[in-house]
mmCIF file of C-alpha atoms and ligand atoms in Angstrom:
data_model
loop_
_atom_site.group_PDB
_atom_site.id
_atom_site.type_symbol
_atom_site.label_atom_id
_atom_site.label_comp_id
_atom_site.label_asym_id
_atom_site.label_seq_id
_atom_site.Cartn_x
_atom_site.Cartn_y
_atom_site.Cartn_z
ATOM 1 C CA MET A 1 40.209 18.098 75.870
ATOM 2 C CA PHE A 2 38.202 18.504 72.650
ATOM 3 C CA PRO A 3 35.985 15.865 71.068
ATOM 4 C CA LYS A 4 37.399 14.440 67.811
ATOM 5 C CA CYS A 5 34.859 16.068 65.575
ATOM 6 C CA PHE A 6 35.042 19.647 66.678
ATOM 7 C CA PHE A 7 33.851 22.622 64.558
ATOM 8 C CA PRO A 8 35.168 25.894 65.852
ATOM 9 C CA PRO A 9 32.265 28.376 66.272
ATOM 10 C CA ILE A 10 33.845 30.645 63.651
ATOM 11 C CA LEU A 11 33.465 27.878 61.033
ATOM 12 C CA ILE A 12 29.828 27.371 61.981
ATOM 13 C CA ILE A 13 29.173 31.103 61.616
ATOM 14 C CA LEU A 14 30.970 31.215 58.266
ATOM 15 C CA PHE A 15 29.062 28.174 57.019
ATOM 16 C CA THR A 16 25.685 29.639 58.044
ATOM 17 C CA PHE A 17 26.613 32.923 56.372
ATOM 18 C CA LEU A 18 27.613 31.214 53.122
ATOM 19 C CA ILE A 19 24.314 29.380 52.969
ATOM 20 C CA THR A 20 21.969 32.189 54.000
ATOM 21 C CA VAL A 21 23.443 35.047 51.982
ATOM 22 C CA PRO A 22 22.714 33.481 48.561
ATOM 23 C CA ILE A 23 19.213 32.431 49.676
ATOM 24 C CA VAL A 24 18.368 35.883 50.995
ATOM 25 C CA SER A 25 19.792 37.658 47.936
ATOM 26 C CA VAL A 26 17.866 35.418 45.521
ATOM 27 C CA GLY A 27 14.781 36.339 47.532
ATOM 28 C CA ILE A 28 15.549 40.047 47.231
ATOM 29 C CA ALA A 29 16.379 39.838 43.508
ATOM 30 C CA LYS A 30 13.064 38.129 42.820
ATOM 31 C CA THR A 31 11.146 40.762 44.741
ATOM 32 C CA ASP A 32 12.870 43.534 42.770
ATOM 33 C CA ASN A 33 11.960 41.857 39.533
ATOM 34 C CA ASP A 34 8.360 41.373 40.655
ATOM 35 C CA GLU A 35 8.139 45.036 41.582
ATOM 36 C CA GLU A 36 9.475 46.005 38.179
ATOM 37 C CA GLU A 37 6.931 43.777 36.424
ATOM 38 C CA ASP A 38 4.136 45.282 38.598
ATOM 39 C CA ARG A 39 5.250 48.729 37.541
ATOM 40 C CA TYR A 40 5.149 47.772 33.858
ATOM 41 C CA GLN A 41 1.735 46.230 34.394
ATOM 42 C CA ARG A 42 0.451 49.534 35.792
ATOM 43 C CA LEU A 43 1.940 51.435 32.841
ATOM 44 C CA ARG A 44 0.245 48.949 30.519
ATOM 45 C CA GLU A 45 -3.131 49.464 32.216
ATOM 46 C CA GLN A 46 -2.738 53.218 31.717
ATOM 47 C CA MET A 47 -1.729 52.699 28.091
ATOM 48 C CA VAL A 48 -4.841 50.598 27.439
ATOM 49 C CA ASN A 49 -7.197 53.024 29.187
ATOM 50 C CA ARG A 50 -5.809 56.308 27.863
ATOM 51 C CA GLN A 51 -4.500 55.430 24.419
ATOM 52 C CA ILE A 52 -6.707 52.561 23.312
ATOM 53 C CA VAL A 53 -10.095 52.400 25.030
ATOM 54 C CA ALA A 54 -10.400 56.208 25.282
ATOM 55 C CA ARG A 55 -9.854 56.431 21.503
ATOM 56 C CA GLY A 56 -12.647 54.049 20.684
ATOM 57 C CA VAL A 57 -11.173 50.555 20.440
ATOM 58 C CA GLU A 58 -13.959 48.304 21.727
ATOM 59 C CA ASN A 59 -13.062 44.810 20.599
ATOM 60 C CA ARG A 60 -12.691 42.658 23.735
ATOM 61 C CA PRO A 61 -10.036 40.179 22.525
ATOM 62 C CA THR A 62 -7.920 43.113 21.263
ATOM 63 C CA ILE A 63 -8.164 45.020 24.550
ATOM 64 C CA ASP A 64 -7.316 41.914 26.583
ATOM 65 C CA ALA A 65 -4.355 41.136 24.343
ATOM 66 C CA MET A 66 -2.993 44.688 24.656
ATOM 67 C CA ARG A 67 -3.351 44.357 28.409
ATOM 68 C CA ASN A 68 -1.431 41.061 28.482
ATOM 69 C CA VAL A 69 1.507 41.465 26.097
ATOM 70 C CA PRO A 70 4.609 42.808 27.906
ATOM 71 C CA ARG A 71 5.464 45.523 25.343
ATOM 72 C CA HIS A 72 8.663 46.406 27.257
ATOM 73 C CA LYS A 73 10.059 43.027 26.161
ATOM 74 C CA PHE A 74 9.762 44.044 22.496
ATOM 75 C CA VAL A 75 11.844 47.232 22.574
ATOM 76 C CA ARG A 76 15.615 47.663 22.570
ATOM 77 C CA SER A 77 17.421 47.298 25.875
ATOM 78 C CA GLY A 78 17.649 50.667 27.543
ATOM 79 C CA GLU A 79 14.316 51.741 26.030
ATOM 80 C CA GLN A 80 12.056 49.632 28.275
ATOM 81 C CA ARG A 81 10.913 52.652 30.215
ATOM 82 C CA ARG A 82 9.648 54.275 27.011
ATOM 83 C CA ALA A 83 7.770 51.182 25.841
ATOM 84 C CA TYR A 84 4.329 52.368 26.990
ATOM 85 C CA LEU A 85 4.538 55.898 25.581
ATOM 86 C CA ASP A 86 2.025 57.058 22.993
ATOM 87 C CA ASN A 87 4.375 56.789 20.006
ATOM 88 C CA PRO A 88 6.388 54.417 17.819
ATOM 89 C CA LEU A 89 9.979 53.635 18.890
ATOM 90 C CA PRO A 90 13.065 52.853 16.815
ATOM 91 C CA ILE A 91 14.097 49.179 16.821
ATOM 92 C CA GLY A 92 17.231 49.444 14.678
ATOM 93 C CA HIS A 93 17.832 48.964 10.927
ATOM 94 C CA GLY A 94 15.761 52.122 10.342
ATOM 95 C CA GLN A 95 12.571 50.319 11.472
ATOM 96 C CA THR A 96 10.084 51.024 14.260
ATOM 97 C CA ILE A 97 7.723 49.224 16.608
ATOM 98 C CA SER A 98 4.310 50.774 15.885
ATOM 99 C CA GLN A 99 2.498 53.060 18.299
ATOM 100 C CA PRO A 100 0.278 51.029 20.698
ATOM 101 C CA PHE A 101 -2.951 52.560 19.352
ATOM 102 C CA ILE A 102 -2.093 51.607 15.764
ATOM 103 C CA VAL A 103 -1.372 48.008 16.793
ATOM 104 C CA ALA A 104 -4.714 47.822 18.626
ATOM 105 C CA TYR A 105 -6.630 49.515 15.813
ATOM 106 C CA MET A 106 -5.222 47.166 13.158
ATOM 107 C CA THR A 107 -5.861 44.132 15.353
ATOM 108 C CA GLN A 108 -9.483 45.155 15.951
ATOM 109 C CA LEU A 109 -10.004 45.594 12.201
ATOM 110 C CA ILE A 110 -9.488 41.917 11.443
ATOM 111 C CA ASN A 111 -12.174 40.894 14.006
ATOM 112 C CA PRO A 112 -9.698 38.571 15.732
ATOM 113 C CA GLU A 113 -10.977 35.337 17.240
ATOM 114 C CA PRO A 114 -9.443 32.173 18.668
ATOM 115 C CA GLY A 115 -8.749 29.590 15.975
ATOM 116 C CA MET A 116 -8.120 32.114 13.207
ATOM 117 C CA ASN A 117 -5.208 31.562 10.839
ATOM 118 C CA VAL A 118 -3.358 34.887 10.653
ATOM 119 C CA LEU A 119 -0.415 36.114 8.583
ATOM 120 C CA GLU A 120 1.593 39.195 9.473
ATOM 121 C CA ILE A 121 4.034 40.875 7.089
ATOM 122 C CA GLY A 122 6.881 42.734 8.850
ATOM 123 C CA THR A 123 7.818 40.906 12.075
ATOM 124 C CA GLY A 124 10.112 43.698 13.337
ATOM 125 C CA SER A 125 10.134 43.497 17.144
ATOM 126 C CA GLY A 126 7.552 40.694 17.164
ATOM 127 C CA TYR A 127 5.096 42.828 19.161
ATOM 128 C CA GLN A 128 2.182 42.813 16.691
ATOM 129 C CA ALA A 129 2.649 39.051 16.283
ATOM 130 C CA ALA A 130 2.530 38.623 20.083
ATOM 131 C CA VAL A 131 -0.725 40.604 20.278
ATOM 132 C CA LEU A 132 -2.236 38.321 17.620
ATOM 133 C CA ALA A 133 -0.823 35.243 19.395
ATOM 134 C CA GLU A 134 -2.669 36.236 22.579
ATOM 135 C CA ILE A 135 -5.871 35.637 20.617
ATOM 136 C CA THR A 136 -5.121 32.752 18.275
ATOM 137 C CA ASP A 137 -2.588 29.922 18.163
ATOM 138 C CA GLN A 138 -2.011 30.137 14.414
ATOM 139 C CA VAL A 139 0.167 33.164 13.754
ATOM 140 C CA TYR A 140 2.694 33.304 10.894
ATOM 141 C CA THR A 141 4.965 36.273 10.410
ATOM 142 C CA ILE A 142 7.476 37.205 7.710
ATOM 143 C CA GLU A 143 10.420 39.608 8.002
ATOM 144 C CA ILE A 144 12.682 40.703 5.171
ATOM 145 C CA ILE A 145 15.647 41.841 7.343
ATOM 146 C CA GLU A 146 16.933 38.583 8.791
ATOM 147 C CA GLU A 147 18.903 40.114 11.663
ATOM 148 C CA LEU A 148 15.889 42.089 12.813
ATOM 149 C CA GLY A 149 13.602 39.087 12.406
ATOM 150 C CA GLU A 150 15.974 36.975 14.524
ATOM 151 C CA TRP A 151 15.712 39.556 17.285
ATOM 152 C CA GLY A 152 11.917 39.646 16.921
ATOM 153 C CA LYS A 153 11.795 35.860 17.104
ATOM 154 C CA GLN A 154 13.916 35.871 20.269
ATOM 155 C CA ASN A 155 11.639 38.505 21.826
ATOM 156 C CA LEU A 156 8.637 36.300 21.043
ATOM 157 C CA ARG A 157 10.298 33.204 22.508
ATOM 158 C CA SER A 158 11.492 34.904 25.674
ATOM 159 C CA ALA A 159 8.042 36.388 26.280
ATOM 160 C CA GLY A 160 6.574 32.865 25.917
ATOM 161 C CA TYR A 161 4.996 33.099 22.448
ATOM 162 C CA ASP A 162 6.467 29.815 21.264
ATOM 163 C CA LYS A 163 3.898 28.945 18.639
ATOM 164 C CA VAL A 164 4.386 31.967 16.400
ATOM 165 C CA GLN A 165 6.188 30.893 13.236
ATOM 166 C CA VAL A 166 8.725 33.329 11.817
ATOM 167 C CA LYS A 167 10.154 33.260 8.298
ATOM 168 C CA PHE A 168 12.782 35.476 6.676
ATOM 169 C CA ALA A 169 11.668 36.368 3.180
ATOM 170 C CA ASP A 170 9.988 39.015 1.055
ATOM 171 C CA GLY A 171 6.456 39.086 2.453
ATOM 172 C CA TYR A 172 5.110 40.260 -0.914
ATOM 173 C CA TYR A 173 4.641 36.592 -1.823
ATOM 174 C CA GLY A 174 2.897 35.621 1.418
ATOM 175 C CA TRP A 175 3.298 32.131 2.889
ATOM 176 C CA GLU A 176 1.645 29.720 0.472
ATOM 177 C CA GLU A 177 2.173 26.665 2.683
ATOM 178 C CA TYR A 178 -0.198 27.919 5.394
ATOM 179 C CA ALA A 179 -2.716 29.712 3.167
ATOM 180 C CA PRO A 180 -5.563 30.497 3.032
ATOM 181 C CA PHE A 181 -5.513 33.023 5.858
ATOM 182 C CA ASP A 182 -8.543 34.342 7.709
ATOM 183 C CA ALA A 183 -6.672 37.612 8.078
ATOM 184 C CA ILE A 184 -3.472 39.322 6.933
ATOM 185 C CA VAL A 185 -1.901 42.265 8.774
ATOM 186 C CA VAL A 186 0.735 44.213 6.831
ATOM 187 C CA THR A 187 2.874 46.508 8.989
ATOM 188 C CA ALA A 188 4.923 48.252 6.282
ATOM 189 C CA ALA A 189 3.606 50.717 3.680
ATOM 190 C CA ALA A 190 3.290 49.329 0.158
ATOM 191 C CA ASP A 191 2.620 51.349 -3.001
ATOM 192 C CA HIS A 192 0.020 48.786 -4.051
ATOM 193 C CA ILE A 193 -1.793 45.818 -2.518
ATOM 194 C CA PRO A 194 0.327 42.732 -3.304
ATOM 195 C CA PRO A 195 -1.820 40.394 -5.462
ATOM 196 C CA PRO A 196 -0.279 37.219 -3.910
ATOM 197 C CA LEU A 197 -1.589 38.358 -0.504
ATOM 198 C CA VAL A 198 -5.111 38.850 -1.853
ATOM 199 C CA GLU A 199 -4.788 35.412 -3.419
ATOM 200 C CA GLN A 200 -3.879 33.839 -0.063
ATOM 201 C CA LEU A 201 -6.803 35.444 1.748
ATOM 202 C CA ARG A 202 -9.678 33.079 2.517
ATOM 203 C CA ASP A 203 -13.059 33.866 0.968
ATOM 204 C CA GLY A 204 -14.584 36.232 3.543
ATOM 205 C CA GLY A 205 -11.138 37.074 4.918
ATOM 206 C CA ARG A 206 -9.798 40.539 5.758
ATOM 207 C CA MET A 207 -6.485 42.262 5.193
ATOM 208 C CA VAL A 208 -5.339 45.504 6.748
ATOM 209 C CA ILE A 209 -2.523 47.320 4.957
ATOM 210 C CA PRO A 210 -1.040 50.829 4.782
ATOM 211 C CA VAL A 211 -0.925 51.883 1.127
ATOM 212 C CA GLY A 212 0.890 54.915 -0.275
ATOM 213 C CA SER A 213 4.284 56.465 -0.928
ATOM 214 C CA PRO A 214 7.089 55.707 1.468
ATOM 215 C CA PHE A 215 8.126 58.544 3.800
ATOM 216 C CA ARG A 216 4.805 60.307 3.271
ATOM 217 C CA THR A 217 1.402 59.881 4.833
ATOM 218 C CA GLN A 218 -0.272 56.704 3.647
ATOM 219 C CA ASN A 219 -3.792 55.355 3.874
ATOM 220 C CA LEU A 220 -4.644 52.490 6.157
ATOM 221 C CA MET A 221 -6.829 50.235 4.007
ATOM 222 C CA LEU A 222 -9.152 47.398 4.816
ATOM 223 C CA VAL A 223 -9.423 44.784 2.073
ATOM 224 C CA GLU A 224 -12.293 42.283 2.187
ATOM 225 C CA LYS A 225 -12.479 39.315 -0.123
ATOM 226 C CA ARG A 226 -15.958 38.118 -1.147
ATOM 227 C CA GLY A 227 -15.452 35.555 -3.886
ATOM 228 C CA GLU A 228 -14.231 37.445 -6.941
ATOM 229 C CA ASP A 229 -15.256 40.705 -5.376
ATOM 230 C CA ILE A 230 -12.429 42.551 -3.601
ATOM 231 C CA ARG A 231 -13.690 45.469 -1.520
ATOM 232 C CA THR A 232 -11.313 48.122 -0.279
ATOM 233 C CA ARG A 233 -11.940 50.925 2.169
ATOM 234 C CA ASN A 234 -9.674 53.809 3.226
ATOM 235 C CA LEU A 235 -9.766 54.146 6.985
ATOM 236 C CA MET A 236 -7.288 56.743 8.134
ATOM 237 C CA PRO A 237 -4.010 58.464 7.337
ATOM 238 C CA VAL A 238 -0.983 56.704 8.846
ATOM 239 C CA ARG A 239 2.820 56.724 8.593
ATOM 240 C CA PHE A 240 4.632 53.435 8.275
ATOM 241 C CA VAL A 241 8.144 52.415 7.289
ATOM 242 C CA PRO A 242 8.324 51.339 3.623
ATOM 243 C CA PHE A 243 7.484 47.870 2.351
ATOM 244 C CA THR A 244 10.777 46.922 0.714
ATOM 245 C CA ARG A 245 11.306 44.367 -2.014
ATOM 246 C CA GLU A 246 14.892 43.340 -1.445
ATOM 247 C CA GLU A 247 17.024 42.804 1.589
ATOM 248 C CA GLU A 248 19.179 45.877 2.182
HETATM 249 N N1 SAH B 301 5.078 44.579 13.233
HETATM 250 C C1 SAH B 301 6.292 45.189 13.663
HETATM 251 C C2 SAH B 301 6.520 46.492 12.932
HETATM 252 C C3 SAH B 301 7.887 46.578 12.384
HETATM 253 S S1 SAH B 301 8.148 47.856 11.186
HETATM 254 C C4 SAH B 301 6.330 45.359 15.163
HETATM 255 O O1 SAH B 301 5.316 45.093 15.823
HETATM 256 O O2 SAH B 301 7.374 45.711 15.711
HETATM 257 C C5 SAH B 301 7.820 47.008 9.683
HETATM 258 C C6 SAH B 301 8.707 45.835 9.363
HETATM 259 O O3 SAH B 301 8.390 45.379 8.052
HETATM 260 C C7 SAH B 301 10.194 46.133 9.359
HETATM 261 O O4 SAH B 301 10.827 45.276 10.256
HETATM 262 C C8 SAH B 301 10.605 45.849 7.918
HETATM 263 O O5 SAH B 301 11.906 45.310 7.810
HETATM 264 C C9 SAH B 301 9.554 44.854 7.472
HETATM 265 N N2 SAH B 301 9.358 44.737 6.029
HETATM 266 C C10 SAH B 301 9.414 45.718 5.094
HETATM 267 N N3 SAH B 301 9.194 45.215 3.865
HETATM 268 C C11 SAH B 301 8.988 43.870 4.028
HETATM 269 C C12 SAH B 301 8.720 42.794 3.125
HETATM 270 N N4 SAH B 301 8.633 42.964 1.811
HETATM 271 N N5 SAH B 301 8.559 41.545 3.663
HETATM 272 C C13 SAH B 301 8.666 41.337 4.989
HETATM 273 N N6 SAH B 301 8.936 42.317 5.870
HETATM 274 C C14 SAH B 301 9.085 43.563 5.414
#
């Protein structure tokens, strides 16, 4: 005689199995992911020590930002493992994410501080914007290739940089609505300094921009605005993708 409500042992075993397997596998998946993130964190530490601090970058907010931004989330899928190498990487549409040292060097040049209003020209992967967003909440970035900018925006959102504002336009004209800017970072090489950008720089503000012919070595320039006086300084030879004037 069996009681009315009888569960055969096989059903109980099956039931327990169905409940525990998903729980255990979620646990394992999470651990794998954590391990992966730990590994990237170690690679990032090495990148900061060997490529950035060892080469003379001293600015604290810049170093901390480079240590915090998950660069592997700003490269193409399949390239994550190369994200912390000492070179630029292709991001599609003939464009590149800059070498880590260059990003740090340009960031240090604007003397970044919390509360600063910063404009970037050339969103690309969104990485430079993320580094700036680690330091200040007001980051605006403009990309001329909409498809690329959409990807950059998604990278920023999925890495948690929700406040960065992205616009698709020719960055030559800046972003009047949010001007004046304490700093402007241009990440594509122009053959001259765009006057609208100088215009939108706050008195006392700084702009860093590669200037020179496309596909050749250019000069990284620091532009400082002191009233009517615009001071420019050549800092070092660099190679950037060209500053274009029309969507291709
Ligand atoms: N800051 C980016 C670097 C991307 S490469 C990063 O961290 O990944 C430079 C970018 O500038 C390219 O995406 C290119 O499409 C963009 N660009 C070139 N000319 C531009 C212009 N006139 N206005 C806005 N973006 C421009």
